[in-house]
Short mmCIF file of C-alpha atoms in Angstrom, two decimals:
data_model
loop_
_atom_site.label_atom_id
_atom_site.label_comp_id
_atom_site.label_asym_id
_atom_site.label_seq_id
_atom_site.Cartn_x
_atom_site.Cartn_y
_atom_site.Cartn_z
CA MET A 892 72.75 126.25 137.37
CA LEU A 893 72.72 124.36 140.62
CA ARG A 894 75.19 126.84 142.02
CA ALA A 895 73.01 129.75 140.96
CA ILE A 896 69.96 128.24 142.61
CA CYS A 897 71.87 127.68 145.81
CA ARG A 898 73.21 131.20 145.80
CA SER A 899 69.81 132.73 145.38
CA GLY A 900 68.53 130.70 148.29
CA GLY A 901 71.59 131.49 150.35
CA SER A 902 70.70 131.50 153.99
CA GLY A 903 73.13 129.01 155.39
CA ALA A 904 75.61 129.44 158.16
CA GLY A 905 78.38 131.71 156.98
CA ALA A 906 80.89 129.91 159.16
CA LEU A 907 80.59 126.88 156.93
CA ARG A 908 81.59 128.62 153.71
CA ARG A 909 85.26 127.70 153.92
CA ASP A 910 84.58 124.05 154.72
CA GLU A 911 82.13 123.98 151.88
CA ARG A 912 84.73 125.18 149.40
CA MET A 913 86.99 122.39 150.56
CA ILE A 914 84.19 119.88 150.08
CA ASP A 915 83.52 121.32 146.63
CA ALA A 916 87.14 120.91 145.70
CA VAL A 917 87.17 117.33 146.89
CA ASP A 918 83.88 116.45 145.25
CA GLY A 919 84.39 118.41 142.07
CA PHE A 920 80.65 118.99 142.32
CA SER A 921 79.46 122.20 143.86
CA GLY A 922 75.85 121.09 144.44
CA SER A 923 76.59 118.35 146.92
CA GLY A 924 78.57 120.60 149.26
CA ARG A 925 75.86 123.23 149.20
CA LEU A 926 73.14 120.71 149.82
CA ARG A 927 75.12 119.32 152.72
CA GLU A 928 75.53 122.81 154.14
CA ALA A 929 71.82 123.48 153.81
CA LEU A 930 71.05 120.20 155.56
CA VAL A 931 73.31 121.24 158.43
CA GLY A 932 71.30 124.46 158.59
CA VAL A 933 68.03 122.50 158.70
CA ALA A 934 69.38 120.49 161.63
CA ALA A 935 69.85 123.81 163.41
CA GLY A 936 66.25 124.85 162.66
CA ASP A 937 67.05 127.28 159.83
CA ARG A 938 63.89 127.64 157.71
CA GLY A 939 65.74 129.36 154.88
CA ALA A 940 68.10 126.40 154.68
CA PHE A 941 65.07 124.12 154.63
CA GLU A 942 63.66 125.99 151.66
CA THR A 943 67.03 125.64 149.91
CA VAL A 944 66.99 121.88 150.51
CA TYR A 945 63.43 121.76 149.17
CA ARG A 946 64.26 123.71 146.04
CA LEU A 947 67.38 121.67 145.32
CA THR A 948 65.81 118.27 145.86
CA SER A 949 62.00 118.33 145.62
CA ALA A 950 61.88 117.41 141.91
CA LYS A 951 64.16 114.44 142.53
CA LEU A 952 62.23 113.24 145.57
CA PHE A 953 58.88 113.77 143.85
CA GLY A 954 60.19 111.66 140.95
CA VAL A 955 61.15 108.95 143.45
CA CYS A 956 57.71 109.01 145.11
CA LEU A 957 55.87 109.08 141.80
CA ARG A 958 57.83 106.13 140.43
CA ILE A 959 56.79 104.04 143.44
CA LEU A 960 53.26 105.30 144.02
CA THR A 961 52.32 106.21 140.40
CA LYS A 962 49.33 108.29 141.58
CA ARG A 963 50.13 112.00 141.82
CA SER A 964 47.96 112.79 144.83
CA ASP A 965 49.61 109.98 146.81
CA ALA A 966 53.05 111.15 145.71
CA GLU A 967 52.18 114.70 146.80
CA ASP A 968 51.12 113.49 150.24
CA VAL A 969 54.24 111.40 150.67
CA LEU A 970 56.44 114.25 149.47
CA GLN A 971 54.96 116.33 152.29
CA GLU A 972 55.59 113.53 154.81
CA THR A 973 59.12 113.19 153.51
CA TYR A 974 60.03 116.86 153.96
CA THR A 975 58.29 116.93 157.33
CA ALA A 976 60.56 114.06 158.38
CA ILE A 977 63.58 115.87 156.91
CA TRP A 978 62.74 119.01 158.91
CA HIS A 979 62.47 117.05 162.15
CA LYS A 980 65.28 114.55 161.61
CA ALA A 981 67.97 116.47 159.76
CA ALA A 982 70.16 116.27 162.85
CA LEU A 983 70.37 112.50 162.33
CA TYR A 984 72.05 112.90 158.95
CA ASP A 985 75.59 111.59 159.11
CA PRO A 986 77.80 112.85 156.24
CA GLU A 987 80.28 110.07 156.98
CA ARG A 988 77.78 107.43 155.99
CA ALA A 989 75.90 108.80 153.00
CA SER A 990 75.80 111.70 150.58
CA ALA A 991 73.08 114.20 151.40
CA ILE A 992 71.00 113.35 148.34
CA ALA A 993 71.29 109.60 149.02
CA TRP A 994 70.00 110.17 152.54
CA LEU A 995 67.07 112.24 151.31
CA VAL A 996 66.20 109.70 148.59
CA MET A 997 66.28 106.95 151.21
CA ILE A 998 63.73 108.78 153.36
CA ALA A 999 61.47 109.37 150.35
CA ARG A 1000 61.69 105.73 149.24
CA ASN A 1001 60.91 104.43 152.72
CA LYS A 1002 57.91 106.73 153.11
CA ALA A 1003 56.62 105.87 149.64
CA ILE A 1004 57.03 102.12 150.18
CA ASP A 1005 55.30 102.34 153.57
CA ARG A 1006 52.42 104.25 151.98
CA MET A 1007 52.07 101.65 149.25
CA ARG A 1008 52.05 98.82 151.81
CA ALA A 1009 49.54 100.64 154.02
CA ASP A 1010 47.17 101.12 151.11
CA ALA A 1011 47.61 97.49 150.10
CA ASN A 1012 46.86 98.90 146.72
CA ASP A 1013 49.68 98.08 144.42
CA ARG A 1014 49.28 99.82 141.09
CA HIS A 1015 52.31 98.24 139.50
CA ALA A 1016 50.47 95.64 137.49
CA GLY A 1017 52.24 95.53 134.14
CA PRO A 1018 54.05 92.35 133.15
CA ILE A 1019 57.72 92.09 134.05
CA GLU A 1020 59.86 91.02 131.17
CA LEU A 1021 62.49 88.64 132.41
CA ALA A 1022 64.30 88.50 129.08
CA ALA A 1023 67.93 89.49 128.72
CA ASP A 1024 67.52 92.97 127.29
CA ILE A 1025 65.35 94.34 130.06
CA GLY A 1026 66.93 96.23 132.90
CA ASP A 1027 70.37 95.95 131.38
CA ALA A 1028 72.41 98.56 133.19
CA ALA A 1029 75.31 98.23 130.79
CA GLY A 1030 73.63 100.55 128.30
CA GLN A 1031 73.10 103.34 130.82
CA PRO A 1032 75.50 106.23 130.36
CA ALA A 1033 77.21 107.01 133.62
CA VAL A 1034 76.30 110.45 134.92
CA ALA A 1035 79.25 112.43 136.18
CA THR A 1036 78.68 112.84 139.89
CA GLU A 1037 80.72 112.47 143.00
CA ALA A 1038 79.26 108.99 143.26
CA ASP A 1039 81.03 107.90 140.08
CA ASP A 1040 83.07 105.17 141.73
CA GLU A 1041 80.06 103.69 143.49
CA ARG A 1042 78.06 103.93 140.30
CA ARG A 1043 80.72 102.16 138.21
CA GLY A 1044 81.07 99.45 140.84
CA LEU A 1045 77.32 98.85 140.97
CA ASP A 1046 77.00 98.84 137.17
CA ARG A 1047 79.83 96.36 136.84
CA CYS A 1048 78.46 94.04 139.53
CA LEU A 1049 74.85 94.23 138.29
CA GLY A 1050 76.31 93.41 134.88
CA GLU A 1051 77.72 90.16 136.28
CA LEU A 1052 74.26 88.95 137.36
CA GLU A 1053 71.97 86.87 135.23
CA PRO A 1054 69.74 89.24 133.24
CA ARG A 1055 66.58 88.11 135.04
CA GLN A 1056 68.20 88.72 138.44
CA ARG A 1057 69.34 92.14 137.33
CA GLY A 1058 65.92 92.98 135.93
CA LEU A 1059 64.11 91.93 139.11
CA ILE A 1060 66.48 93.78 141.42
CA ARG A 1061 66.26 96.97 139.39
CA THR A 1062 62.47 96.76 139.14
CA ALA A 1063 62.22 96.16 142.89
CA PHE A 1064 64.39 99.19 143.62
CA PHE A 1065 62.57 101.59 141.31
CA GLU A 1066 59.02 100.48 142.08
CA GLY A 1067 59.39 99.34 145.70
CA VAL A 1068 57.18 96.33 145.06
CA THR A 1069 56.98 93.10 147.08
CA TYR A 1070 58.21 89.64 146.15
CA GLU A 1071 54.54 88.69 145.75
CA ASN A 1072 53.99 91.45 143.20
CA LEU A 1073 57.10 90.52 141.23
CA ALA A 1074 56.10 86.85 141.20
CA ALA A 1075 52.56 87.58 140.03
CA ARG A 1076 53.67 89.96 137.30
CA GLY A 1077 56.51 87.74 136.16
CA GLY A 1078 54.27 84.67 136.09
CA VAL A 1079 56.82 82.85 138.25
CA PRO A 1080 56.26 81.03 141.58
CA LEU A 1081 56.95 83.16 144.67
CA GLY A 1082 59.69 80.82 145.90
CA THR A 1083 61.45 81.07 142.56
CA VAL A 1084 61.44 84.86 142.55
CA LYS A 1085 62.74 84.97 146.13
CA SER A 1086 65.42 82.51 145.27
CA TRP A 1087 66.53 84.42 142.15
CA ILE A 1088 66.67 87.75 143.94
CA ARG A 1089 68.39 86.41 147.05
CA ARG A 1090 71.06 84.63 145.03
CA GLY A 1091 71.45 87.81 142.99
CA LEU A 1092 71.93 89.85 146.17
CA ILE A 1093 74.54 87.44 147.54
CA LYS A 1094 76.44 87.54 144.26
CA LEU A 1095 76.13 91.32 144.12
CA LYS A 1096 77.54 91.70 147.61
CA ALA A 1097 80.48 89.43 146.86
CA CYS A 1098 81.26 91.44 143.73
CA LEU A 1099 80.88 94.85 145.42
CA GLU A 1100 83.23 93.82 148.20
CA ARG A 1101 85.89 92.52 145.85
CA MET B 1419 71.26 78.29 148.42
CA SER B 1420 67.94 76.71 147.61
CA GLY B 1421 67.03 76.03 144.02
CA PRO B 1422 63.92 77.26 142.24
CA GLY B 1423 60.78 75.70 143.59
CA SER B 1424 62.33 74.41 146.80
CA ASP B 1425 61.62 75.93 150.19
CA HIS B 1426 63.54 79.15 150.71
CA PRO B 1427 65.52 79.18 153.92
CA THR B 1428 65.55 82.18 156.22
CA PRO B 1429 67.90 84.64 154.60
CA ASP B 1430 71.04 85.66 156.38
CA ARG B 1431 71.55 89.06 157.93
CA SER B 1432 73.00 90.69 154.85
CA VAL B 1433 70.32 89.40 152.50
CA LEU B 1434 67.56 90.54 154.84
CA ALA B 1435 69.19 93.97 155.02
CA ALA B 1436 69.33 94.09 151.21
CA GLU B 1437 65.69 93.01 150.95
CA TYR B 1438 64.69 95.80 153.31
CA VAL B 1439 66.62 98.41 151.33
CA LEU B 1440 65.35 97.09 148.00
CA GLY B 1441 61.78 97.29 149.29
CA VAL B 1442 60.56 93.74 148.58
CA LEU B 1443 59.39 93.03 152.14
CA ASN B 1444 55.75 93.25 153.16
CA ALA B 1445 54.54 95.67 155.81
CA ALA B 1446 55.00 93.34 158.81
CA GLN B 1447 58.47 92.28 157.66
CA ARG B 1448 59.43 95.94 157.20
CA ARG B 1449 58.38 96.74 160.77
CA GLU B 1450 60.41 93.76 162.02
CA ALA B 1451 63.44 94.87 160.04
CA GLU B 1452 63.13 98.42 161.41
CA ALA B 1453 62.89 97.10 164.97
CA ARG B 1454 66.04 95.09 164.32
CA ILE B 1455 67.85 98.15 162.93
CA ALA B 1456 67.12 99.86 166.25
CA ARG B 1457 68.57 97.07 168.41
CA ASP B 1458 71.12 95.24 166.26
CA ARG B 1459 74.13 97.35 165.31
CA ALA B 1460 75.54 94.79 162.90
CA PHE B 1461 72.24 94.62 161.05
CA ALA B 1462 71.99 98.42 161.00
CA ALA B 1463 75.48 98.55 159.48
CA GLU B 1464 74.43 96.07 156.78
CA VAL B 1465 71.39 98.22 155.97
CA ALA B 1466 73.58 101.32 155.71
CA ALA B 1467 76.02 99.47 153.44
CA TRP B 1468 73.21 98.38 151.11
CA GLN B 1469 71.76 101.89 151.08
CA ALA B 1470 75.15 103.08 149.85
CA HIS B 1471 75.44 100.25 147.31
CA PHE B 1472 72.06 100.94 145.73
CA ALA B 1473 72.16 104.74 145.99
CA PRO B 1474 73.58 105.24 142.45
CA LEU B 1475 70.49 103.58 140.96
CA ALA B 1476 68.49 106.62 142.07
CA ASP B 1477 70.43 108.70 139.50
CA GLU B 1478 68.31 106.97 136.87
CA ILE B 1479 65.02 108.21 138.34
CA GLU B 1480 63.71 111.17 136.36
CA PRO B 1481 63.08 114.27 138.46
CA VAL B 1482 59.48 115.53 138.29
CA GLU B 1483 58.62 119.05 139.43
CA PRO B 1484 56.10 118.87 142.27
CA PRO B 1485 53.03 121.11 141.93
CA MET B 1486 53.51 124.76 142.87
CA TYR B 1487 51.22 124.52 145.88
CA ALA B 1488 53.34 121.76 147.43
CA TRP B 1489 55.75 124.19 149.08
CA PRO B 1490 53.14 126.55 150.59
CA ARG B 1491 51.21 123.53 151.78
CA LEU B 1492 54.32 122.04 153.38
CA SER B 1493 55.61 125.15 155.06
CA SER B 1494 52.14 126.10 156.22
CA ALA B 1495 51.82 122.70 157.87
CA LEU B 1496 55.23 123.02 159.51
CA PHE B 1497 55.41 126.70 160.34
CA ALA B 1498 51.80 127.89 160.48
CA LYS B 1499 51.47 131.09 162.43
CA PRO B 1500 48.45 132.22 164.44
CA ALA B 1501 45.78 133.46 162.06
CA ARG B 1502 46.03 137.15 162.96
CA SER B 1503 49.78 137.68 162.87
CA GLY B 1504 51.20 139.81 160.11
CA LEU B 1505 47.98 141.78 159.94
CA TRP B 1506 49.54 145.21 159.95
CA GLU B 1507 51.87 144.27 157.21
CA SER B 1508 48.98 142.91 155.23
CA LEU B 1509 46.93 146.03 155.72
CA ARG B 1510 49.80 148.19 154.57
CA PHE B 1511 50.07 145.99 151.55
CA TRP B 1512 46.35 146.27 151.05
CA ARG B 1513 46.48 150.04 151.00
CA GLY B 1514 49.47 150.09 148.71
CA PHE B 1515 47.68 147.75 146.42
CA ALA B 1516 44.55 149.87 146.45
CA ILE B 1517 46.50 152.95 145.40
CA GLY B 1518 48.37 151.18 142.66
CA ALA B 1519 45.65 148.97 141.31
CA GLY B 1520 43.71 149.55 138.13
CA ALA B 1521 40.60 151.63 137.85
CA LEU B 1522 38.24 148.73 138.36
CA ALA B 1523 39.79 147.64 141.60
CA ALA B 1524 40.13 151.20 142.85
CA ALA B 1525 36.53 151.95 142.11
CA ALA B 1526 35.39 148.76 143.73
CA ILE B 1527 37.39 149.45 146.85
CA ALA B 1528 36.04 152.96 146.98
CA ALA B 1529 32.56 151.50 146.83
CA VAL B 1530 33.27 149.24 149.75
CA PHE B 1531 35.09 151.69 151.98
CA VAL B 1532 33.61 155.02 151.11
CA LEU B 1533 29.93 154.45 150.50
CA PRO B 1534 29.13 152.96 153.91
CA ARG B 1535 30.58 156.09 155.51
CA GLN B 1536 28.28 158.48 153.73
CA PRO B 1537 26.18 160.51 156.17
CA PRO B 1538 22.71 159.06 155.57
CA ALA B 1539 23.68 155.64 156.86
CA PRO B 1540 22.18 155.44 160.35
CA THR B 1541 24.55 152.92 161.88
CA PRO B 1542 27.34 152.30 159.42
CA ALA B 1543 28.73 148.86 159.89
CA ALA B 1544 32.50 148.80 160.16
CA PRO B 1545 34.02 147.45 156.97
CA MET B 1546 35.63 144.08 157.37
CA VAL B 1547 38.69 142.90 155.52
CA ALA B 1548 40.78 139.79 155.34
CA ALA B 1549 44.24 139.11 154.03
CA ILE B 1550 44.12 135.54 152.78
CA ASN B 1551 47.77 134.71 153.18
CA LEU B 1552 50.05 132.01 151.93
CA ASP B 1553 51.99 130.42 154.74
CA ASP B 1554 54.96 132.68 154.06
CA GLY B 1555 52.79 135.64 155.05
CA LYS B 1556 52.36 136.98 151.53
CA PRO B 1557 48.76 137.62 150.59
CA ALA B 1558 47.24 135.31 147.99
CA PHE B 1559 44.02 137.32 148.01
CA LEU B 1560 42.74 140.38 149.77
CA ALA B 1561 39.08 140.51 150.65
CA ALA B 1562 36.80 143.37 151.62
CA ILE B 1563 33.36 142.55 152.96
CA ASP B 1564 30.39 144.79 152.61
CA THR B 1565 28.14 143.47 155.34
CA GLU B 1566 25.19 145.65 154.34
CA ARG B 1567 25.08 144.35 150.82
CA GLY B 1568 26.27 140.88 151.70
CA THR B 1569 29.08 140.93 149.20
CA MET B 1570 32.76 140.20 149.32
CA LEU B 1571 35.21 141.87 146.97
CA LEU B 1572 38.09 139.54 146.31
CA LEU B 1573 41.38 140.70 144.79
CA PRO B 1574 43.96 138.13 143.71
CA VAL B 1575 47.49 139.19 144.60
CA THR B 1576 49.96 136.34 144.42
CA VAL B 1577 48.28 133.10 143.68
CA ALA B 1578 49.01 130.27 141.29
CA ILE B 1579 46.85 127.23 140.71
CA PRO B 1580 47.99 124.21 138.71
CA ALA B 1581 46.46 123.46 135.33
CA GLU B 1582 43.16 121.58 135.44
CA ARG B 1583 42.50 122.82 138.97
CA VAL B 1584 40.58 125.75 140.40
CA ALA B 1585 40.69 127.86 143.55
CA GLU B 1586 37.68 127.61 145.84
CA LEU B 1587 36.86 130.13 148.57
CA TRP B 1588 35.62 129.00 151.97
CA LEU B 1589 34.09 130.83 154.89
CA ILE B 1590 34.89 129.19 158.20
CA PRO B 1591 32.77 130.48 161.09
CA PRO B 1592 34.13 129.81 164.60
CA ASN B 1593 33.66 126.19 165.67
CA ASP B 1594 32.09 125.31 162.37
CA LYS B 1595 33.03 123.52 159.20
CA PRO B 1596 34.00 125.39 156.03
CA HIS B 1597 31.17 126.72 153.86
CA SER B 1598 31.87 127.20 150.18
CA LEU B 1599 31.62 130.69 148.71
CA GLY B 1600 32.31 129.25 145.29
CA VAL B 1601 35.11 128.91 142.80
CA VAL B 1602 37.06 132.15 142.42
CA ASP B 1603 39.04 133.81 139.68
CA VAL B 1604 42.77 133.95 140.39
CA ALA B 1605 43.45 136.50 137.65
CA LYS B 1606 41.07 139.40 138.27
CA PRO B 1607 39.02 141.01 141.02
CA MET B 1608 35.54 139.67 141.53
CA SER B 1609 32.56 140.42 143.68
CA ILE B 1610 31.00 137.49 145.47
CA ALA B 1611 27.47 137.41 146.81
CA ILE B 1612 27.52 135.87 150.27
CA PRO B 1613 24.54 133.52 150.62
CA ILE B 1614 21.95 134.97 152.96
CA ALA B 1615 22.19 131.96 155.26
CA LEU B 1616 25.88 132.66 155.79
CA ARG B 1617 25.77 136.43 156.23
CA GLY B 1618 25.32 136.17 159.96
CA ALA B 1619 28.44 134.06 160.16
CA VAL B 1620 30.66 136.73 158.60
CA GLY B 1621 32.43 138.39 161.47
CA VAL B 1622 35.76 138.97 163.12
CA GLN B 1623 35.71 135.48 164.61
CA ALA B 1624 35.46 133.86 161.21
CA ALA B 1625 38.21 132.93 158.78
CA VAL B 1626 38.39 132.58 155.03
CA ALA B 1627 40.50 130.07 153.15
CA ILE B 1628 41.37 129.02 149.63
CA SER B 1629 41.68 125.38 148.62
CA VAL B 1630 42.78 123.79 145.37
CA GLU B 1631 39.96 121.77 143.83
CA PRO B 1632 39.14 119.87 140.67
CA LEU B 1633 37.48 121.76 137.82
CA GLY B 1634 33.98 122.77 138.84
CA GLY B 1635 34.91 123.00 142.50
CA SER B 1636 34.85 120.57 145.40
CA PRO B 1637 32.62 117.62 144.58
CA THR B 1638 31.86 116.98 148.26
CA GLY B 1639 30.94 120.40 149.61
CA GLN B 1640 34.07 120.35 151.77
CA PRO B 1641 37.66 121.15 150.77
CA THR B 1642 39.16 118.12 149.06
CA GLY B 1643 42.47 119.61 147.94
CA PRO B 1644 45.20 121.36 149.91
CA VAL B 1645 44.37 124.63 151.63
CA ILE B 1646 46.95 127.01 150.17
CA ALA B 1647 45.96 130.24 151.87
CA LYS B 1648 43.91 131.40 154.82
CA GLY B 1649 43.29 134.42 156.95
CA GLY B 1650 41.11 135.79 159.71
CA ILE B 1651 38.47 138.42 159.10
CA THR B 1652 39.18 141.68 160.87
CA SER B 1653 37.32 144.92 161.35
CA LEU B 1654 38.86 148.14 160.11
#
């Protein structure tokens, strides 16, 4: 499916095809190599490649924006800002440091979080359940992607945290909310929430680097 | 580290990097962190490491299809061409469309183009047309203006509007704000009466545009949704 979409949007640099096959073989995942190729095309100013990147990733990035901003019109605006930044900054993408989709998600998250802060209008107001069963990553089936090792490592290390630390860290990542928001929604003093999350992050780092 | 309730000490480099990536910092702290990324390589490396650590969490975020007009809106903002380019192509398309279209459209076009040329007309005004193009150059609508009758015939070509939204047509005279010509049908040709006050503004310097609006049209009298298509008026 992904491969078919990429093919139909094919406008990338032909010279990259052989490298791409090698990347595919290494990744075992055809989409990532094609997305990377398209991103290289965008860096060179190829509009067709830009459209390919958009078609491969816009639903994911819109999901990211919507999860943080919750309001569709805001998410639509930030999606536009995100792809505008991708068009202008694709040359800064470094395949050595991040997968293409991780880099694109990072841009979308940063733009969405900045928009939420600028509006000072945080719509995430529901209570945060700090009980053990919330935000338990152990139940999540691992999706087969090239990031499997990273995913397993993160799942394992999040699983070693106290449930409330895990729940807060996951909520913060998905919603992009501030310490203040988490404290208010959790009914916990600000200092306590900071302390829980920071200790969770230190423990997480130690585990991930083991 | 500090216990619950006690003062929280300044976090170390790695924790601050993680807080930035996680998104828990406020606006001022985010700007500080970004300034530090720019000047402190070790901090930038910590940020990159945390981005990689947390990246798999994004797999759990459900994709949501953006609205159909998001792409035309984006590429029009990035790659917008001068209003008159692609005109010949559009006119060819227009003629092809006129030949192939159904009886209603053909008859309507004949009325616009043929009737004004009939002999009795003392000074036949040149018919004016507009291709109201998506940013990719494809026409969303084609418009033919009968200046004598003060009507505009509007033919939808390739246009999609999300559910619960409508398309609104705007006339934009030179150096002026958009004036609404009303909500338009995206599925069949329609004839629009141009308000008398605006008839003088219809000319080759003016442009027409389509915006996406809530049901019932723009509540403000100005476009409130994205402009998905636009084009300059030209004389045949």
